[in-house]
Short mmCIF file of C-alpha atoms in Angstrom, two decimals:
data_model
loop_
_atom_site.label_atom_id
_atom_site.label_comp_id
_atom_site.label_asym_id
_atom_site.label_seq_id
_atom_site.Cartn_x
_atom_site.Cartn_y
_atom_site.Cartn_z
CA GLU L 1 192.67 49.11 35.33
CA ALA L 2 191.73 51.71 37.94
CA ASP L 3 189.60 50.46 40.83
CA ILE L 4 187.26 53.38 41.24
CA TYR L 5 183.52 52.95 40.97
CA GLN L 6 180.60 55.27 40.53
CA THR L 7 176.90 54.57 40.89
CA PRO L 8 174.53 55.10 39.32
CA ARG L 9 175.97 55.40 35.82
CA TYR L 10 172.84 57.16 34.55
CA LEU L 11 170.16 58.99 36.53
CA VAL L 12 167.05 60.84 35.39
CA ILE L 13 165.26 62.63 38.19
CA GLY L 14 162.66 65.33 38.71
CA THR L 15 163.26 68.86 39.96
CA GLY L 16 163.41 69.23 43.73
CA LYS L 17 164.53 65.69 44.50
CA LYS L 18 167.47 64.93 46.76
CA ILE L 19 170.14 62.77 45.16
CA THR L 20 173.41 61.20 46.21
CA LEU L 21 176.05 60.13 43.72
CA GLU L 22 178.26 57.38 45.05
CA CYS L 23 182.03 57.04 44.53
CA SER L 24 184.28 54.36 45.97
CA GLN L 25 187.92 53.43 45.39
CA THR L 26 189.85 50.39 46.52
CA MET L 27 193.36 51.75 45.97
CA GLY L 28 193.78 53.29 49.42
CA HIS L 29 194.24 56.74 47.93
CA ASP L 30 194.08 59.68 50.32
CA LYS L 31 192.98 62.34 47.87
CA MET L 32 189.63 62.25 46.07
CA TYR L 33 187.91 64.64 43.69
CA TRP L 34 184.58 65.43 42.06
CA TYR L 35 184.50 67.04 38.64
CA GLN L 36 181.64 68.31 36.51
CA GLN L 37 181.87 67.91 32.74
CA ASP L 38 179.38 69.19 30.16
CA PRO L 39 179.43 67.55 26.69
CA GLY L 40 182.44 68.62 24.65
CA MET L 41 183.78 70.79 27.45
CA GLU L 42 186.63 70.73 29.93
CA LEU L 43 186.41 69.26 33.41
CA HIS L 44 185.73 71.61 36.30
CA LEU L 45 186.71 70.70 39.85
CA ILE L 46 183.79 71.09 42.26
CA HIS L 47 185.03 69.32 45.42
CA TYR L 48 188.12 67.56 46.71
CA SER L 49 189.36 65.90 49.85
CA TYR L 50 192.84 65.27 51.27
CA GLY L 51 191.62 62.42 53.47
CA VAL L 52 189.09 61.43 56.10
CA ASN L 53 187.12 64.41 57.50
CA SER L 54 188.69 66.75 54.93
CA THR L 55 186.55 68.43 52.26
CA GLU L 56 187.34 71.48 50.11
CA LYS L 57 185.49 73.40 47.43
CA GLY L 58 186.96 73.48 43.94
CA ASP L 59 187.16 76.27 41.43
CA LEU L 60 183.61 75.82 40.13
CA SER L 61 180.85 76.96 42.45
CA SER L 62 178.45 74.13 43.15
CA GLU L 63 175.31 73.69 45.22
CA SER L 64 176.35 70.14 46.01
CA THR L 65 177.97 68.91 49.21
CA VAL L 66 180.38 66.07 49.92
CA SER L 67 181.51 64.03 52.88
CA ARG L 68 184.55 61.85 53.62
CA ILE L 69 183.89 59.61 56.56
CA ARG L 70 185.87 56.67 55.17
CA THR L 71 189.01 56.74 53.03
CA GLU L 72 187.44 54.73 50.25
CA HIS L 73 184.10 56.55 50.01
CA PHE L 74 183.38 60.10 48.76
CA PRO L 75 179.67 60.65 48.05
CA LEU L 76 178.26 63.82 46.50
CA THR L 77 174.80 65.07 47.47
CA LEU L 78 172.40 67.51 45.84
CA GLU L 79 169.68 68.51 48.33
CA SER L 80 167.30 69.81 45.67
CA ALA L 81 168.06 68.96 42.06
CA ARG L 82 167.43 71.54 39.33
CA PRO L 83 167.67 71.32 35.52
CA SER L 84 170.87 73.41 35.70
CA HIS L 85 172.49 70.45 37.50
CA THR L 86 172.16 68.30 34.37
CA SER L 87 175.71 67.23 33.54
CA GLN L 88 178.22 64.42 33.84
CA TYR L 89 179.89 64.01 37.23
CA LEU L 90 183.31 62.35 37.40
CA CYS L 91 184.98 61.05 40.54
CA ALA L 92 188.75 60.61 40.78
CA SER L 93 191.37 59.65 43.32
CA SER L 94 195.14 59.95 43.71
CA ASP L 95 197.94 59.29 46.14
CA TRP L 96 198.71 62.35 48.22
CA THR L 97 202.49 62.59 48.19
CA GLY L 98 202.65 66.37 48.11
CA ALA L 99 204.13 66.10 44.64
CA GLN L 100 202.83 68.31 41.88
CA GLU L 101 202.49 65.43 39.48
CA ASP L 102 200.23 62.93 41.24
CA GLU L 103 198.29 60.90 38.67
CA GLN L 104 194.53 60.92 39.08
CA TYR L 105 192.47 57.78 38.46
CA PHE L 106 188.94 58.29 37.22
CA GLY L 107 185.67 56.47 37.59
CA PRO L 108 183.34 55.96 34.60
CA GLY L 109 181.13 58.90 35.55
CA THR L 110 177.48 59.50 36.39
CA ARG L 111 175.36 61.16 33.73
CA LEU L 112 172.66 63.14 35.54
CA THR L 113 169.54 64.54 33.88
CA VAL L 114 167.14 66.68 35.90
CA THR L 115 163.73 67.17 34.31
CA ALA V 5 197.25 82.40 36.47
CA GLN V 6 197.48 79.01 34.85
CA SER V 7 195.52 78.14 31.73
CA VAL V 8 195.47 75.53 29.00
CA THR V 9 194.45 75.98 25.37
CA GLN V 10 193.85 73.07 23.05
CA LEU V 11 194.02 74.59 19.63
CA ASP V 12 191.73 72.16 17.81
CA SER V 13 188.34 70.95 18.99
CA HIS V 14 188.38 68.16 16.36
CA VAL V 15 191.21 66.46 14.48
CA SER V 16 190.51 63.96 11.72
CA VAL V 17 193.24 61.70 10.30
CA SER V 18 193.34 58.56 8.22
CA GLU V 19 194.36 55.28 9.79
CA GLY V 20 198.12 54.80 9.50
CA THR V 21 198.93 58.52 9.23
CA PRO V 22 200.57 60.69 11.93
CA VAL V 23 198.59 62.33 14.70
CA LEU V 24 199.26 65.81 16.10
CA LEU V 25 197.13 67.26 18.91
CA ARG V 26 198.19 70.75 19.92
CA CYS V 27 198.29 72.21 23.41
CA ASN V 28 199.58 75.53 24.73
CA TYR V 29 199.72 76.50 28.37
CA SER V 30 200.46 79.47 30.54
CA SER V 31 201.91 79.10 33.99
CA SER V 32 203.84 81.33 36.34
CA TYR V 33 205.99 78.46 37.50
CA SER V 34 207.51 75.31 36.08
CA PRO V 35 204.39 73.29 35.39
CA SER V 36 203.58 69.63 35.46
CA LEU V 37 201.73 68.72 32.29
CA PHE V 38 199.56 65.75 31.43
CA TRP V 39 197.61 64.23 28.58
CA TYR V 40 194.51 62.21 29.45
CA VAL V 41 192.36 60.19 27.06
CA GLN V 42 188.61 59.57 27.36
CA HIS V 43 187.12 56.76 25.30
CA PRO V 44 183.34 56.63 24.92
CA ASN V 45 181.66 55.14 27.99
CA LYS V 46 185.02 54.66 29.72
CA GLY V 47 186.83 56.52 32.46
CA LEU V 48 189.58 59.03 31.80
CA GLN V 49 193.03 57.46 31.58
CA LEU V 50 196.47 59.03 31.89
CA LEU V 51 198.45 58.87 28.62
CA LEU V 52 201.63 60.56 29.79
CA LYS V 53 203.00 63.27 32.06
CA TYR V 54 205.84 65.78 32.10
CA THR V 55 207.46 66.62 35.43
CA SER V 56 210.63 68.58 34.57
CA ALA V 57 212.73 65.56 33.70
CA ALA V 58 213.20 64.70 30.02
CA THR V 59 211.43 67.11 27.66
CA LEU V 60 210.33 64.29 25.36
CA VAL V 61 207.86 62.12 27.22
CA LYS V 62 206.73 58.70 26.05
CA GLY V 63 203.32 57.41 27.03
CA ILE V 64 201.09 54.44 26.49
CA ASN V 65 199.80 53.19 23.12
CA GLY V 66 202.68 54.76 21.16
CA PHE V 67 201.90 58.38 22.06
CA GLU V 68 204.55 60.91 23.01
CA ALA V 69 204.67 64.61 23.79
CA GLU V 70 207.43 67.21 23.79
CA PHE V 71 207.65 69.99 26.34
CA LYS V 72 208.86 73.22 24.70
CA LYS V 73 209.29 75.95 27.26
CA SER V 74 210.15 78.65 24.72
CA GLU V 75 206.88 77.98 22.88
CA THR V 76 204.87 77.11 26.03
CA SER V 77 203.63 74.05 24.19
CA PHE V 78 203.08 70.38 24.99
CA HIS V 79 201.85 68.83 21.73
CA LEU V 80 200.83 65.17 21.60
CA THR V 81 201.96 63.02 18.67
CA LYS V 82 201.78 59.49 17.38
CA PRO V 83 203.54 58.27 14.22
CA SER V 84 200.70 56.07 12.95
CA ALA V 85 197.05 56.34 13.95
CA HIS V 86 194.98 53.28 14.76
CA MET V 87 191.21 53.01 14.78
CA SER V 88 191.31 52.36 18.53
CA ASP V 89 192.83 55.84 19.05
CA ALA V 90 189.49 57.49 18.33
CA ALA V 91 188.65 59.30 21.58
CA GLU V 92 188.66 62.67 23.33
CA TYR V 93 192.08 63.90 24.47
CA PHE V 94 192.63 66.43 27.26
CA CYS V 95 195.74 68.48 27.96
CA VAL V 96 196.10 69.33 31.65
CA VAL V 97 198.40 71.56 33.72
CA SER V 98 198.99 71.22 37.41
CA MET V 99 198.47 74.40 39.42
CA ASP V 100 201.45 75.32 41.52
CA SER V 101 199.59 76.69 44.53
CA ASN V 102 197.60 73.63 45.58
CA TYR V 103 198.40 71.08 42.87
CA GLN V 104 194.89 71.22 41.39
CA LEU V 105 194.56 70.38 37.72
CA ILE V 106 193.49 72.86 35.06
CA TRP V 107 191.90 71.10 32.09
CA GLY V 108 191.84 72.03 28.44
CA ALA V 109 188.54 71.86 26.54
CA GLY V 110 189.53 68.64 24.81
CA THR V 111 190.28 67.55 21.24
CA LYS V 112 188.16 64.89 19.62
CA LEU V 113 190.33 62.60 17.49
CA ILE V 114 188.53 61.01 14.56
CA ILE V 115 190.18 58.17 12.66
CA LYS V 116 189.07 57.56 9.07
CA PRO V 117 189.44 54.03 7.70
#
């Protein structure tokens, strides 16, 4: 069982609010990721990090920001939520060995609805 | 550029019959390929991965996949479906430039009793 946690699991919030989605892992993994997934669709990478103080943008443009101050913690923040941000957000982590085939471990996801 | 195509959005089989979930990829280099499974209200879990060793890869829960370079395919199979196999299955290829994953759109596996 992967030890990666996301809170909240479900969030309904009004337009214009600032929100932070939490992600923590206890496996000591260096690399962490945020994906966005719409129902019935593929995952799109929005942010990733190689380690502390490292953050990179993924292939899907996103208005969110991330930070990596501690190895185990990788929160995602939306400064001003909009209905277009309604989606499921998945956090993942992996060892960073430089190998092409590092397995990613996923959290249960946060389902965000912006009204 | 790398891409992944899962040929069926839904596959429905009867319990006890074989399962085939199809995946084709395109990649400029020798890819790493994965199958992940997503059960309702649970996190994604790795089923199996191909990393240029044996072309027939065995995974968890009786699933296996065969890498066929000539057909650029990585189909997932299981000899006998179980009700607990009902889930969404994703085929994934690892990008060569920065090792990011490219995800297929998913195939929903439905098991009929």
